[in-house]
PDB file of C-alpha atoms in Angstrom:
ATOM      1  CA  MET A   1     -35.168  20.255-163.307  1.00  0.00           C
ATOM      2  CA  SER A   2     -36.240  23.479-162.109  1.00  0.00           C
ATOM      3  CA  ASN A   3     -39.704  24.790-161.352  1.00  0.00           C
ATOM      4  CA  LYS A   4     -40.083  27.929-163.718  1.00  0.00           C
ATOM      5  CA  TYR A   5     -43.374  29.747-164.423  1.00  0.00           C
ATOM      6  CA  VAL A   6     -44.968  28.852-167.761  1.00  0.00           C
ATOM      7  CA  ASP A   7     -47.451  31.214-169.384  1.00  0.00           C
ATOM      8  CA  LYS A   8     -50.078  29.110-170.652  1.00  0.00           C
ATOM      9  CA  GLU A   9     -51.361  32.025-173.236  1.00  0.00           C
ATOM     10  CA  GLN A  10     -47.771  32.191-174.596  1.00  0.00           C
ATOM     11  CA  GLN A  11     -47.673  28.468-174.966  1.00  0.00           C
ATOM     12  CA  GLU A  12     -50.858  28.152-176.972  1.00  0.00           C
ATOM     13  CA  ALA A  13     -49.933  30.944-179.240  1.00  0.00           C
ATOM     14  CA  GLU A  14     -46.497  29.097-179.831  1.00  0.00           C
ATOM     15  CA  LYS A  15     -48.622  25.907-180.853  1.00  0.00           C
ATOM     16  CA  PRO A  16     -49.347  25.149-184.655  1.00  0.00           C
ATOM     17  CA  ASP A  17     -52.817  26.187-185.808  1.00  0.00           C
ATOM     18  CA  ASN A  18     -53.666  22.515-186.632  1.00  0.00           C
ATOM     19  CA  ALA A  19     -53.120  20.797-183.341  1.00  0.00           C
ATOM     20  CA  LYS A  20     -56.384  21.042-181.577  1.00  0.00           C
ATOM     21  CA  PRO A  21     -58.815  22.490-184.103  1.00  0.00           C
ATOM     22  CA  GLY A  22     -58.188  19.782-186.484  1.00  0.00           C
ATOM     23  CA  LYS A  23     -59.524  17.260-183.861  1.00  0.00           C
ATOM     24  CA  LYS A  24     -62.784  19.326-183.553  1.00  0.00           C
ATOM     25  CA  MET A  25     -62.973  19.934-187.225  1.00  0.00           C
ATOM     26  CA  LYS A  26     -62.991  15.988-187.761  1.00  0.00           C
ATOM     27  CA  GLY A  27     -65.443  15.490-185.355  1.00  0.00           C
ATOM     28  CA  SER A  28     -67.702  18.039-186.541  1.00  0.00           C
ATOM     29  CA  LYS A  29     -67.252  16.839-189.886  1.00  0.00           C
ATOM     30  CA  THR A  30     -68.291  13.270-188.978  1.00  0.00           C
ATOM     31  CA  VAL A  31     -71.736  14.804-187.387  1.00  0.00           C
ATOM     32  CA  SER A  32     -72.174  16.811-190.377  1.00  0.00           C
ATOM     33  CA  GLN A  33     -71.930  13.633-192.652  1.00  0.00           C
ATOM     34  CA  ILE A  34     -74.346  11.723-190.234  1.00  0.00           C
ATOM     35  CA  LEU A  35     -76.940  14.208-190.531  1.00  0.00           C
ATOM     36  CA  SER A  36     -76.728  14.880-194.325  1.00  0.00           C
ATOM     37  CA  GLY A  37     -76.658  11.192-194.886  1.00  0.00           C
ATOM     38  CA  ASP A  38     -73.386  11.408-196.933  1.00  0.00           C
ATOM     39  CA  PHE A  39     -71.970   8.400-194.560  1.00  0.00           C
ATOM     40  CA  LEU A  40     -74.502   6.025-196.280  1.00  0.00           C
ATOM     41  CA  THR A  41     -72.752   6.349-199.701  1.00  0.00           C
ATOM     42  CA  ARG A  42     -69.324   5.094-198.175  1.00  0.00           C
ATOM     43  CA  GLU A  43     -67.893   1.858-199.469  1.00  0.00           C
ATOM     44  CA  PHE A  44     -67.904   0.313-195.960  1.00  0.00           C
ATOM     45  CA  VAL A  45     -71.517   0.790-195.490  1.00  0.00           C
ATOM     46  CA  ILE A  46     -72.412  -0.572-198.722  1.00  0.00           C
ATOM     47  CA  GLU A  47     -70.398  -3.802-198.457  1.00  0.00           C
ATOM     48  CA  ASN A  48     -71.914  -4.629-195.181  1.00  0.00           C
ATOM     49  CA  LEU A  49     -75.501  -3.640-195.998  1.00  0.00           C
ATOM     50  CA  GLY A  50     -76.671  -7.033-195.081  1.00  0.00           C
ATOM     51  CA  PHE A  51     -75.234  -6.985-191.801  1.00  0.00           C
ATOM     52  CA  ILE A  52     -76.675  -3.819-191.241  1.00  0.00           C
ATOM     53  CA  PHE A  53     -80.161  -5.274-192.049  1.00  0.00           C
ATOM     54  CA  TYR A  54     -79.518  -8.275-189.651  1.00  0.00           C
ATOM     55  CA  VAL A  55     -78.808  -5.823-186.954  1.00  0.00           C
ATOM     56  CA  MET A  56     -81.818  -3.734-187.643  1.00  0.00           C
ATOM     57  CA  LEU A  57     -84.041  -6.941-187.605  1.00  0.00           C
ATOM     58  CA  LEU A  58     -82.310  -7.969-184.243  1.00  0.00           C
ATOM     59  CA  LEU A  59     -83.612  -4.522-182.923  1.00  0.00           C
ATOM     60  CA  LEU A  60     -86.968  -4.746-184.051  1.00  0.00           C
ATOM     61  CA  LEU A  61     -87.223  -8.189-182.592  1.00  0.00           C
ATOM     62  CA  LEU A  62     -86.144  -6.854-179.219  1.00  0.00           C
ATOM     63  CA  ILE A  63     -88.631  -4.018-179.326  1.00  0.00           C
ATOM     64  CA  THR A  64     -91.415  -6.568-180.315  1.00  0.00           C
ATOM     65  CA  LYS A  65     -90.368  -9.048-177.365  1.00  0.00           C
ATOM     66  CA  GLY A  66     -90.583  -5.926-175.004  1.00  0.00           C
ATOM     67  CA  TYR A  67     -93.943  -5.094-176.105  1.00  0.00           C
ATOM     68  CA  TYR A  68     -95.151  -9.034-176.004  1.00  0.00           C
ATOM     69  CA  VAL A  69     -93.693  -9.297-172.355  1.00  0.00           C
ATOM     70  CA  LYS A  70     -95.527  -6.163-171.135  1.00  0.00           C
ATOM     71  CA  GLN A  71     -98.872  -7.462-172.693  1.00  0.00           C
ATOM     72  CA  VAL A  72     -98.408 -10.888-170.853  1.00  0.00           C
ATOM     73  CA  SER A  73     -97.245  -9.107-167.572  1.00  0.00           C
ATOM     74  CA  ASP A  74    -100.472  -7.250-167.827  1.00  0.00           C
ATOM     75  CA  ASN A  75    -102.745 -10.500-168.791  1.00  0.00           C
ATOM     76  CA  VAL A  76    -101.172 -12.025-165.575  1.00  0.00           C
ATOM     77  CA  ILE A  77    -101.890  -9.168-163.084  1.00  0.00           C
ATOM     78  CA  LYS A  78    -105.363  -9.111-164.530  1.00  0.00           C
ATOM     79  CA  THR A  79    -105.809 -12.961-164.180  1.00  0.00           C
ATOM     80  CA  GLU A  80    -104.444 -12.832-160.679  1.00  0.00           C
ATOM     81  CA  ALA A  81    -107.180 -10.189-159.586  1.00  0.00           C
ATOM     82  CA  GLU A  82    -109.934 -12.323-161.278  1.00  0.00           C
ATOM     83  CA  LEU A  83    -108.486 -15.350-159.387  1.00  0.00           C
ATOM     84  CA  ASP A  84    -108.576 -13.418-156.041  1.00  0.00           C
ATOM     85  CA  GLU A  85    -112.141 -12.285-156.633  1.00  0.00           C
ATOM     86  CA  ILE A  86    -113.343 -15.705-157.324  1.00  0.00           C
ATOM     87  CA  VAL A  87    -111.540 -17.416-154.195  1.00  0.00           C
ATOM     88  CA  SER A  88    -113.351 -14.890-152.242  1.00  0.00           C
ATOM     89  CA  ASP A  89    -116.621 -15.576-153.829  1.00  0.00           C
ATOM     90  CA  TYR A  90    -116.018 -19.325-153.200  1.00  0.00           C
ATOM     91  CA  VAL A  91    -115.020 -18.496-149.572  1.00  0.00           C
ATOM     92  CA  GLU A  92    -118.253 -16.483-148.816  1.00  0.00           C
ATOM     93  CA  LEU A  93    -120.546 -19.284-150.492  1.00  0.00           C
ATOM     94  CA  LYS A  94    -118.936 -21.976-148.434  1.00  0.00           C
ATOM     95  CA  ALA A  95    -119.468 -19.992-145.289  1.00  0.00           C
ATOM     96  CA  ARG A  96    -122.919 -19.144-146.361  1.00  0.00           C
ATOM     97  CA  PHE A  97    -123.683 -22.708-147.006  1.00  0.00           C
ATOM     98  CA  GLN A  98    -122.344 -24.087-143.590  1.00  0.00           C
ATOM     99  CA  GLU A  99    -124.426 -21.508-141.959  1.00  0.00           C
ATOM    100  CA  GLU A 100    -127.738 -22.653-143.684  1.00  0.00           C
ATOM    101  CA  THR A 101    -126.981 -26.276-143.228  1.00  0.00           C
ATOM    102  CA  ALA A 102    -126.075 -26.085-139.433  1.00  0.00           C
ATOM    103  CA  ARG A 103    -128.202 -28.369-137.238  1.00  0.00           C
ATOM    104  CA  GLY A 104    -130.239 -25.729-135.688  1.00  0.00           C
ATOM    105  CA  LYS A 105    -131.504 -24.104-138.716  1.00  0.00           C
ATOM    106  CA  LEU A 106    -132.262 -27.173-140.484  1.00  0.00           C
ATOM    107  CA  LEU A 107    -134.325 -28.343-137.327  1.00  0.00           C
ATOM    108  CA  GLU A 108    -136.266 -24.801-137.874  1.00  0.00           C
ATOM    109  CA  LYS A 109    -136.908 -25.655-141.385  1.00  0.00           C
ATOM    110  CA  LEU A 110    -138.272 -29.323-140.668  1.00  0.00           C
ATOM    111  CA  GLU A 111    -140.612 -28.342-137.991  1.00  0.00           C
ATOM    112  CA  GLY A 112    -143.397 -27.480-140.424  1.00  0.00           C
ATOM    113  CA  THR A 113    -142.991 -30.882-142.214  1.00  0.00           C
ATOM    114  CA  GLY A 114    -143.604 -33.287-139.236  1.00  0.00           C
ATOM    115  CA  LEU A 115    -140.165 -34.832-139.293  1.00  0.00           C
ATOM    116  CA  ILE A 116    -138.097 -34.818-136.126  1.00  0.00           C
ATOM    117  CA  GLU A 117    -134.425 -35.278-135.028  1.00  0.00           C
ATOM    118  CA  SER A 118    -133.629 -38.669-134.420  1.00  0.00           C
ATOM    119  CA  ILE A 119    -132.250 -39.079-130.642  1.00  0.00           C
ATOM    120  CA  ASP A 120    -130.702 -42.571-131.097  1.00  0.00           C
ATOM    121  CA  PRO A 121    -127.456 -42.385-133.172  1.00  0.00           C
ATOM    122  CA  PRO A 122    -127.188 -44.095-136.341  1.00  0.00           C
ATOM    123  CA  LYS A 123    -126.142 -47.698-136.368  1.00  0.00           C
ATOM    124  CA  VAL A 124    -123.943 -49.542-138.457  1.00  0.00           C
ATOM    125  CA  ILE A 125    -124.976 -52.877-139.888  1.00  0.00           C
ATOM    126  CA  ARG A 126    -121.940 -55.190-140.991  1.00  0.00           C
ATOM    127  CA  VAL A 127    -122.626 -58.084-142.830  1.00  0.00           C
ATOM    128  CA  LYS A 128    -119.616 -60.742-143.091  1.00  0.00           C
ATOM    129  CA  GLU A 129    -119.555 -62.630-146.065  1.00  0.00           C
ATOM    130  CA  GLU A 130    -118.952 -66.274-146.125  1.00  0.00           C
ATOM    131  CA  LYS A 131    -116.397 -67.522-148.647  1.00  0.00           C
ATOM    132  CA  GLU A 132    -117.167 -71.069-149.910  1.00  0.00           C
TER     133      GLU A 132
END
């Protein structure tokens, strides 16, 4: 096998006219049929119309599911934000309650009423029940 120079222009000129342009024409014809809607009248499309509607229904359900998931995720984010706010309010109120019910504050509030703090610790009275 020998290596010799091949002129591409000459080789293309020797090819038959329908070699490559036929393929381009076929693709162009398909696009033209799709744009004009002529492909819908073909026998294959008419015979499989039920399946085509089924696939369209599935696509519609898929799109609907996407919107539903987006809505649910937005609701979850909103609810989590509300929960965080409620938890922070709870912590704040609990801290304020503990501060107000501290021993020193209670003594200050009870000074005007005449009540005093007991010095003796409380005693527990336990009664043993006798079984008969």
